[in-house]
Short mmCIF file of C-alpha atoms in Angstrom, two decimals:
data_model
loop_
_atom_site.label_atom_id
_atom_site.label_comp_id
_atom_site.label_asym_id
_atom_site.label_seq_id
_atom_site.Cartn_x
_atom_site.Cartn_y
_atom_site.Cartn_z
CA UNK A 1 35.39 118.04 86.49
CA UNK A 2 38.74 116.25 86.36
CA UNK A 3 42.04 118.14 86.34
CA UNK A 4 42.56 117.18 82.66
CA UNK A 5 39.28 118.75 81.60
CA UNK A 6 39.92 121.86 83.67
CA UNK A 7 43.22 122.36 81.80
CA UNK A 8 41.46 121.81 78.48
CA UNK A 9 38.74 124.30 79.35
CA UNK A 10 41.31 126.95 80.32
CA UNK A 11 43.26 126.37 77.08
CA UNK A 12 40.10 126.68 74.97
CA UNK A 13 39.18 129.94 76.72
CA UNK A 14 42.70 131.36 76.24
CA UNK A 15 42.72 130.38 72.55
CA UNK A 16 39.28 131.93 72.02
CA UNK A 17 40.42 135.13 73.77
CA UNK A 18 43.58 135.37 71.64
CA UNK A 19 41.48 134.82 68.51
CA UNK A 20 38.96 137.46 69.56
CA UNK A 21 41.51 140.14 70.53
CA UNK A 22 43.75 139.57 67.49
CA UNK A 23 40.77 139.19 65.21
CA UNK A 24 39.22 142.44 66.43
CA UNK A 25 42.43 144.38 65.69
CA UNK A 26 42.66 142.93 62.19
CA UNK A 27 38.93 143.46 61.57
CA UNK A 28 39.20 147.12 62.69
CA UNK A 29 42.21 147.65 60.42
CA UNK A 30 40.45 146.10 57.43
CA UNK A 31 37.41 148.33 57.91
CA UNK A 32 39.18 151.56 58.94
CA UNK A 33 38.32 154.38 56.55
CA UNK A 34 40.78 157.19 55.86
CA UNK A 35 39.13 160.53 54.98
CA UNK A 36 40.29 161.78 51.62
CA UNK A 37 39.60 165.43 50.87
CA UNK A 38 38.79 166.50 47.35
CA UNK A 39 40.65 169.76 46.83
CA UNK A 40 39.68 172.79 44.72
CA UNK A 41 40.72 171.12 41.46
CA UNK A 42 38.52 168.02 41.75
CA UNK A 43 35.70 168.11 39.21
CA UNK A 44 34.47 164.52 39.43
CA UNK A 45 34.78 161.63 41.88
CA UNK A 46 33.86 158.15 40.77
CA UNK A 47 34.78 154.51 41.28
CA UNK A 48 36.95 152.09 39.34
CA UNK A 49 33.82 149.96 38.89
CA UNK A 50 32.46 152.73 36.63
CA UNK A 51 35.07 151.57 34.12
CA UNK A 52 34.72 147.87 34.80
CA UNK A 53 31.41 146.80 36.31
CA UNK A 54 32.78 143.49 37.59
CA UNK A 55 34.48 145.30 40.48
CA UNK A 56 31.27 146.75 41.89
CA UNK A 57 30.58 145.55 45.42
CA UNK A 58 34.02 143.99 45.87
CA UNK A 59 36.78 145.11 48.24
CA UNK A 60 38.88 145.79 45.14
CA UNK A 61 36.70 148.71 44.03
CA UNK A 62 38.35 152.05 44.73
CA UNK A 63 37.99 155.83 44.35
CA UNK A 64 38.97 157.57 41.13
CA UNK A 65 39.20 161.38 41.05
CA UNK A 66 39.18 163.66 38.01
CA UNK A 67 40.72 167.14 38.03
CA UNK A 68 39.73 168.70 34.71
CA UNK A 69 41.13 171.99 33.48
CA UNK A 70 39.08 174.65 31.73
CA UNK A 71 41.25 174.27 28.65
CA UNK A 72 41.63 170.95 26.87
CA UNK A 73 45.09 169.39 26.92
CA UNK A 74 46.90 166.20 27.74
CA UNK A 75 45.69 163.63 30.26
CA UNK A 76 47.72 162.12 33.06
CA UNK A 77 46.80 159.23 35.36
CA UNK A 78 48.51 158.95 38.76
CA UNK A 79 48.25 155.56 40.43
CA UNK A 80 49.27 155.25 44.09
CA UNK A 81 49.43 152.36 46.54
CA UNK A 82 49.77 149.68 43.91
CA UNK A 83 51.79 148.31 46.82
CA UNK A 84 50.24 149.56 50.04
CA UNK A 85 53.42 149.00 52.07
CA UNK A 86 55.03 151.84 50.11
CA UNK A 87 53.02 154.70 51.62
CA UNK A 88 54.96 157.64 50.14
CA UNK A 89 52.79 156.87 47.12
CA UNK A 90 49.41 157.59 48.71
CA UNK A 91 50.83 160.65 50.50
CA UNK A 92 52.05 162.05 47.18
CA UNK A 93 48.72 161.31 45.52
CA UNK A 94 46.88 163.11 48.32
CA UNK A 95 49.16 166.16 48.01
CA UNK A 96 48.03 166.35 44.37
CA UNK A 97 44.40 165.53 45.16
CA UNK A 98 44.00 168.07 47.97
CA UNK A 99 45.95 170.92 46.40
CA UNK A 100 46.29 170.71 42.62
CA UNK A 101 44.58 173.22 40.39
CA UNK A 102 44.51 172.17 36.76
CA UNK A 103 44.44 174.99 34.22
CA UNK A 104 44.92 172.86 31.13
CA UNK A 105 44.42 169.16 30.53
CA UNK A 106 43.13 166.50 32.91
CA UNK A 107 44.64 164.87 35.97
CA UNK A 108 43.16 161.53 37.07
CA UNK A 109 44.17 160.14 40.47
CA UNK A 110 43.63 156.70 42.00
CA UNK A 111 45.03 157.13 45.54
CA UNK A 112 44.50 153.53 46.76
CA UNK A 113 44.88 151.36 43.67
CA UNK A 114 45.11 147.97 45.40
CA UNK A 115 42.32 148.63 47.87
CA UNK A 116 42.37 145.05 49.13
CA UNK A 117 46.15 145.27 49.74
CA UNK A 118 45.57 148.46 51.71
CA UNK A 119 43.39 146.44 54.10
CA UNK A 120 45.91 143.62 54.43
CA UNK A 121 48.97 143.44 56.67
CA UNK A 122 52.16 141.42 57.09
CA UNK A 123 52.16 140.12 60.67
CA UNK A 124 55.15 137.85 59.99
CA UNK A 125 57.27 140.96 59.39
CA UNK A 126 55.77 142.78 62.39
CA UNK A 127 54.19 145.52 60.30
CA UNK A 128 52.37 148.25 62.24
CA UNK A 129 48.66 148.42 61.40
CA UNK A 130 48.55 152.22 61.15
CA UNK A 131 50.82 155.23 60.86
CA UNK A 132 50.14 158.91 61.47
CA UNK A 133 51.40 161.98 59.66
CA UNK A 134 51.71 165.14 61.80
CA UNK A 135 49.87 168.17 60.42
CA UNK A 136 49.16 171.68 61.71
CA UNK A 137 45.69 170.55 62.88
CA UNK A 138 46.68 167.19 64.44
CA UNK A 139 47.71 163.79 63.15
CA UNK A 140 46.24 162.24 60.01
CA UNK A 141 45.91 158.48 60.43
CA UNK A 142 46.45 155.98 57.61
CA UNK A 143 46.21 152.22 57.36
CA UNK A 144 49.55 150.54 56.71
CA UNK A 145 48.83 147.92 54.07
CA UNK A 146 50.69 145.12 52.40
CA UNK A 147 52.28 144.54 48.99
CA UNK A 148 49.67 142.03 47.88
CA UNK A 149 45.90 141.91 48.01
CA UNK A 150 44.35 140.10 50.94
CA UNK A 151 43.70 136.37 50.49
CA UNK A 152 40.31 137.17 52.05
CA UNK A 153 39.41 138.89 48.79
CA UNK A 154 41.20 136.68 46.27
CA UNK A 155 41.66 133.03 47.10
CA UNK A 156 43.00 130.40 46.57
CA UNK A 157 46.43 131.19 45.18
CA UNK A 158 47.66 129.00 42.30
CA UNK A 159 50.88 126.97 42.61
CA UNK A 160 52.35 129.21 39.91
CA UNK A 161 50.85 132.41 38.54
CA UNK A 162 50.59 132.22 34.76
CA UNK A 163 50.59 135.79 33.51
CA UNK A 164 47.91 136.84 31.05
CA UNK A 165 48.34 137.17 28.08
CA UNK A 166 52.06 136.28 27.84
CA UNK A 167 51.83 133.06 29.87
CA UNK A 168 55.09 133.85 31.69
CA UNK A 169 55.40 131.83 34.89
CA UNK A 170 55.52 134.07 37.97
CA UNK A 171 55.51 133.48 41.71
CA UNK A 172 52.16 132.28 43.08
CA UNK A 173 52.03 135.42 45.27
CA UNK A 174 52.06 137.66 42.21
CA UNK A 175 48.50 136.70 41.38
CA UNK A 176 47.60 139.18 44.18
CA UNK A 177 50.22 141.76 43.17
CA UNK A 178 48.78 144.59 41.06
CA UNK A 179 52.20 145.28 39.64
CA UNK A 180 52.31 141.83 38.04
CA UNK A 181 48.75 141.50 36.79
CA UNK A 182 48.85 144.18 34.05
CA UNK A 183 47.21 144.49 31.54
CA UNK A 184 44.56 142.34 33.20
CA UNK A 185 41.38 140.81 31.82
CA UNK A 186 37.69 141.07 32.71
CA UNK A 187 37.27 137.39 33.59
CA UNK A 188 40.59 136.83 35.40
CA UNK A 189 41.40 136.80 39.12
CA UNK A 190 40.24 139.92 41.03
CA UNK A 191 43.58 141.74 40.77
CA UNK A 192 43.66 141.20 36.99
CA UNK A 193 40.21 142.82 36.98
CA UNK A 194 41.63 145.81 38.91
CA UNK A 195 44.40 146.39 36.37
CA UNK A 196 41.90 145.79 33.56
CA UNK A 197 39.72 148.56 35.08
CA UNK A 198 42.70 150.94 35.03
CA UNK A 199 43.48 149.98 31.43
CA UNK A 200 39.86 150.80 30.58
CA UNK A 201 40.32 154.28 32.07
CA UNK A 202 43.39 154.78 29.90
CA UNK A 203 41.63 153.52 26.76
CA UNK A 204 38.34 155.35 27.29
CA UNK A 205 39.86 158.63 28.47
CA UNK A 206 42.76 158.44 26.00
CA UNK A 207 45.32 158.98 28.76
CA UNK A 208 48.70 160.28 27.59
CA UNK A 209 50.86 159.71 30.68
CA UNK A 210 50.48 157.01 33.36
CA UNK A 211 52.53 157.32 36.54
CA UNK A 212 52.68 154.44 39.02
CA UNK A 213 54.23 155.55 42.34
CA UNK A 214 56.26 153.06 44.38
CA UNK A 215 59.02 152.67 46.95
CA UNK A 216 61.87 150.16 46.97
CA UNK A 217 64.49 148.74 49.30
CA UNK A 218 67.84 150.53 49.59
CA UNK A 219 69.51 147.14 48.94
CA UNK A 220 67.60 146.68 45.67
CA UNK A 221 69.25 148.13 42.54
CA UNK A 222 65.96 149.41 41.07
CA UNK A 223 65.50 152.12 43.68
CA UNK A 224 65.56 155.91 43.64
CA UNK A 225 64.74 155.87 39.95
CA UNK A 226 62.25 156.28 37.14
CA UNK A 227 61.49 153.03 35.29
CA UNK A 228 60.35 153.63 31.73
CA UNK A 229 59.97 151.64 28.51
CA UNK A 230 61.58 152.62 25.21
CA UNK A 231 58.81 154.99 24.13
CA UNK A 232 58.95 156.99 27.40
CA UNK A 233 62.72 156.88 27.79
CA UNK A 234 63.49 160.33 26.39
CA UNK A 235 61.10 162.09 28.75
CA UNK A 236 62.32 160.00 31.70
CA UNK A 237 65.94 160.85 30.92
CA UNK A 238 65.25 164.57 30.56
CA UNK A 239 63.30 164.47 33.83
CA UNK A 240 66.14 162.72 35.65
CA UNK A 241 68.75 165.18 34.37
CA UNK A 242 66.58 168.22 35.13
CA UNK A 243 65.70 167.33 38.73
CA UNK A 244 69.37 166.60 39.38
CA UNK A 245 70.50 169.92 37.90
CA UNK A 246 67.73 172.12 39.27
CA UNK A 247 66.76 170.49 42.54
CA UNK A 248 69.88 168.58 43.46
CA UNK A 249 68.57 165.06 44.01
CA UNK A 250 69.43 161.89 42.16
CA UNK A 251 66.73 159.88 40.41
CA UNK A 252 68.32 157.73 37.75
CA UNK A 253 66.53 156.02 34.86
CA UNK A 254 66.05 152.26 34.59
CA UNK A 255 64.88 150.68 31.34
CA UNK A 256 61.71 148.60 31.58
CA UNK A 257 62.75 145.01 30.74
CA UNK A 258 60.87 143.55 27.77
CA UNK A 259 61.10 139.99 29.07
CA UNK A 260 59.60 140.59 32.51
CA UNK A 261 55.84 140.70 32.14
CA UNK A 262 52.95 142.05 34.14
CA UNK A 263 54.55 145.28 35.33
CA UNK A 264 52.83 148.62 34.83
CA UNK A 265 55.83 150.24 33.12
CA UNK A 266 55.87 147.45 30.56
CA UNK A 267 52.25 146.49 29.90
CA UNK A 268 50.65 149.97 29.99
CA UNK A 269 53.03 151.03 27.24
CA UNK A 270 52.47 147.87 25.21
CA UNK A 271 48.67 147.75 25.55
CA UNK A 272 47.70 151.44 25.41
CA UNK A 273 48.84 154.70 23.88
CA UNK A 274 49.89 156.08 27.27
CA UNK A 275 53.53 156.68 28.18
CA UNK A 276 54.14 154.80 31.44
CA UNK A 277 56.56 155.80 34.21
CA UNK A 278 57.12 153.94 37.46
CA UNK A 279 58.67 156.02 40.23
CA UNK A 280 60.73 154.40 42.97
CA UNK A 281 61.79 156.22 46.14
CA UNK A 282 64.12 154.54 48.64
CA UNK A 283 62.10 152.94 51.45
CA UNK A 284 64.43 151.54 54.14
CA UNK A 285 61.42 150.04 55.96
CA UNK A 286 61.20 147.42 53.17
CA UNK A 287 64.79 146.22 53.61
CA UNK A 288 65.23 142.89 55.37
CA UNK A 289 68.32 143.28 57.61
CA UNK A 290 66.91 146.07 59.78
CA UNK A 291 65.74 146.63 63.33
CA UNK A 292 62.04 146.45 64.29
CA UNK A 293 59.51 147.56 61.68
CA UNK A 294 58.22 150.44 63.77
CA UNK A 295 56.15 153.46 62.74
CA UNK A 296 59.12 155.74 63.48
CA UNK A 297 61.30 153.69 61.15
CA UNK A 298 58.62 153.82 58.46
CA UNK A 299 58.51 157.62 58.67
CA UNK A 300 62.14 158.61 59.26
CA UNK A 301 63.84 155.70 57.49
CA UNK A 302 66.61 155.59 60.14
CA UNK A 303 68.21 152.25 60.91
CA UNK A 304 71.64 151.51 62.43
CA UNK A 305 72.04 148.21 60.54
CA UNK A 306 71.54 149.95 57.21
CA UNK A 307 74.14 152.56 58.22
CA UNK A 308 76.64 149.72 58.74
CA UNK A 309 75.70 148.17 55.40
CA UNK A 310 76.07 151.55 53.72
CA UNK A 311 79.61 151.83 55.07
CA UNK A 312 80.31 148.43 53.51
CA UNK A 313 78.88 149.74 50.19
CA UNK A 314 76.03 147.24 50.18
CA UNK A 315 73.30 149.81 49.46
CA UNK A 316 72.29 151.32 46.16
CA UNK A 317 71.59 154.80 47.56
CA UNK A 318 73.58 157.16 49.76
CA UNK A 319 72.59 156.43 53.37
CA UNK A 320 73.71 157.79 56.73
CA UNK A 321 72.37 158.51 60.24
CA UNK A 322 69.79 160.95 58.80
CA UNK A 323 67.96 157.99 57.20
CA UNK A 324 65.59 158.60 54.32
CA UNK A 325 62.61 160.53 55.74
CA UNK A 326 59.11 160.33 54.32
CA UNK A 327 59.13 164.05 53.44
CA UNK A 328 62.16 163.52 51.22
CA UNK A 329 60.49 160.59 49.45
CA UNK A 330 57.22 162.46 48.89
CA UNK A 331 59.11 165.59 47.81
CA UNK A 332 61.04 163.60 45.20
CA UNK A 333 57.84 162.07 43.84
CA UNK A 334 56.16 165.49 43.60
CA UNK A 335 59.08 167.04 41.74
CA UNK A 336 59.56 164.10 39.40
CA UNK A 337 55.87 164.04 38.48
CA UNK A 338 55.84 167.81 37.84
CA UNK A 339 58.97 167.50 35.73
CA UNK A 340 57.55 164.60 33.67
CA UNK A 341 54.51 166.80 32.98
CA UNK A 342 56.74 169.73 31.99
CA UNK A 343 58.90 167.60 29.70
CA UNK A 344 55.83 166.02 28.09
CA UNK A 345 54.23 169.43 27.55
CA UNK A 346 57.42 170.67 25.88
CA UNK A 347 57.56 167.65 23.57
CA UNK A 348 53.84 167.64 22.75
CA UNK A 349 52.72 171.31 22.84
CA UNK A 350 49.27 170.41 21.46
CA UNK A 351 48.71 168.18 24.52
CA UNK A 352 50.04 170.48 27.19
CA UNK A 353 49.21 170.04 30.85
CA UNK A 354 49.25 172.96 33.25
CA UNK A 355 48.98 172.08 36.93
CA UNK A 356 49.74 174.50 39.76
CA UNK A 357 49.73 174.68 43.54
CA UNK A 358 51.85 171.54 43.97
CA UNK A 359 54.99 171.83 46.12
CA UNK A 360 58.35 170.71 44.82
CA UNK A 361 61.04 168.71 46.63
CA UNK A 362 62.61 171.50 48.70
CA UNK A 363 59.21 172.80 49.86
CA UNK A 364 57.98 169.37 51.00
CA UNK A 365 61.25 168.71 52.86
CA UNK A 366 61.03 172.14 54.51
CA UNK A 367 57.34 172.13 55.44
CA UNK A 368 56.71 168.41 55.89
CA UNK A 369 54.11 166.47 53.89
CA UNK A 370 51.46 166.99 56.61
CA UNK A 371 51.49 170.72 55.81
CA UNK A 372 49.65 169.94 52.56
CA UNK A 373 46.77 167.97 54.12
CA UNK A 374 43.54 169.73 55.00
CA UNK A 375 41.54 169.32 58.19
CA UNK A 376 38.50 167.08 57.56
CA UNK A 377 36.67 168.82 60.43
CA UNK A 378 36.90 172.16 58.63
CA UNK A 379 35.99 170.77 55.22
CA UNK A 380 32.57 170.68 53.60
CA UNK A 381 31.25 167.11 54.05
CA UNK A 382 30.51 166.80 50.34
CA UNK A 383 34.24 167.12 49.63
CA UNK A 384 35.21 164.25 51.94
CA UNK A 385 35.52 160.74 50.53
CA UNK A 386 36.49 157.67 52.48
CA UNK A 387 38.95 155.04 51.45
CA UNK B 1 31.01 127.47 44.11
CA UNK B 2 33.76 125.70 42.12
CA UNK B 3 34.61 122.09 42.88
CA UNK B 4 38.07 123.01 44.18
CA UNK B 5 36.52 125.35 46.74
CA UNK B 6 34.12 122.66 47.97
CA UNK B 7 37.06 120.28 48.24
CA UNK B 8 38.95 122.80 50.38
CA UNK B 9 36.00 123.11 52.75
CA UNK B 10 35.61 119.33 53.00
CA UNK B 11 39.33 118.99 53.82
CA UNK B 12 39.03 121.75 56.44
CA UNK B 13 36.05 120.08 58.13
CA UNK B 14 37.88 116.74 58.12
CA UNK B 15 41.00 118.29 59.68
CA UNK B 16 38.91 120.10 62.31
CA UNK B 17 37.28 116.79 63.24
CA UNK B 18 40.64 115.06 63.54
CA UNK B 19 42.15 117.87 65.62
CA UNK B 20 39.18 118.07 68.00
CA UNK B 21 39.21 114.29 68.35
CA UNK B 22 42.94 114.33 69.16
CA UNK B 23 42.47 117.22 71.57
CA UNK B 24 39.78 115.26 73.44
CA UNK B 25 41.87 112.09 73.48
CA UNK B 26 45.03 113.84 74.70
CA UNK B 27 45.41 113.09 78.41
CA UNK B 28 48.79 114.44 79.52
CA UNK B 29 50.67 116.73 77.14
CA UNK B 30 49.53 120.33 77.59
CA UNK B 31 51.98 121.23 74.84
CA UNK B 32 50.15 119.01 72.34
CA UNK B 33 46.77 120.39 73.46
CA UNK B 34 47.99 123.95 72.74
CA UNK B 35 49.30 122.86 69.35
CA UNK B 36 45.97 121.23 68.41
CA UNK B 37 44.09 124.43 69.33
CA UNK B 38 46.57 126.65 67.49
CA UNK B 39 46.32 124.62 64.30
CA UNK B 40 42.53 124.71 64.59
CA UNK B 41 42.33 128.52 64.37
CA UNK B 42 42.77 129.09 60.60
CA UNK B 43 40.61 126.07 59.78
CA UNK B 44 37.73 127.36 61.91
CA UNK B 45 38.06 130.83 60.34
CA UNK B 46 37.91 129.25 56.88
CA UNK B 47 34.91 126.99 57.51
CA UNK B 48 32.88 129.73 59.19
CA UNK B 49 34.06 132.26 56.59
CA UNK B 50 35.15 134.73 59.25
CA UNK B 51 37.02 137.57 57.54
#
């Protein structure tokens, strides 16, 4: 064999090895299953494909949990991980799922709404593939996903995404973004089918409140807030004022823009009877001018570059060396959701919701979010679901 | 399978053929050989539908 062909053979072997090692890591991440424990309040576990059959057998199908009270009352839907790179959402949803006891009304939870996005990553930004939350019984491991669904599940992307039904022109990437594809349609791209499935839940179950949990950059003005359309504005405002007065944290209200289509806080309100709320907690990990996107940074939200920017008043939230830890983000989400429920129940006494056993902001910050997760090894197998 | 999808696969196969051909023909530049192999990766994954 000539020297030239020896070099070529070595290069082919190296390329194949890189493909195999990298491919194996990505394959493992895509197929990693997180145990989700159905707590004492869960009365029914089903799939999104129960509400729209077209999702059955696809990577977009996902778990839907019902927590039904003994007394009839209002119905609330909590959607988490619409964007899977905003993981305070799934952690909050699991706090509710594993602990909530519903006395009146119905709580519906979708912990991993964009299931395909939760199995995607962002290698160009150096995203970690997993993160772990410390608990009293060890670490609970989660996949770190991406904002958009994987192109492996929905492909090809269009040059421009034409929103349905308003025909607004959006970025081509937004065709895989389940916070741009609302209200969806049964024969559209896969992510439009996902949002259509959720709309079907809201229509069939006559959901009163829909909460979509998110996280946003500290350099983005729509952060640390509740986004609500006109019809949900009063409850959002009362919630914001109450958590500030009673629990001491800011969470301002942003109006849902009428001219920006496809977002949950706009389309759910326009295409169903539910009152939509989108919750944003500051997520420094999502900011661009930061250090490495490490797991520590994801969890503690500490970054020296953001501290400098904060001193120059470039951030939209207070920020210092203490960062913006995950416990604080999850605690805020828990309190805001509980307060929205309380305000709704006050305004509509015939559709009251009574949910207990959920910690509020100060408790989550004090105990850590891992305190509220149960050990899968000590749980009855029938109560464990995988996502 | 829609026509656009078939077209994508045909384009991928064509590009793979061209890259392999160029890789074989390249005599000196190791840099170019590495580039040909790197560009081949996503095309091979697409054609063989490796997720």
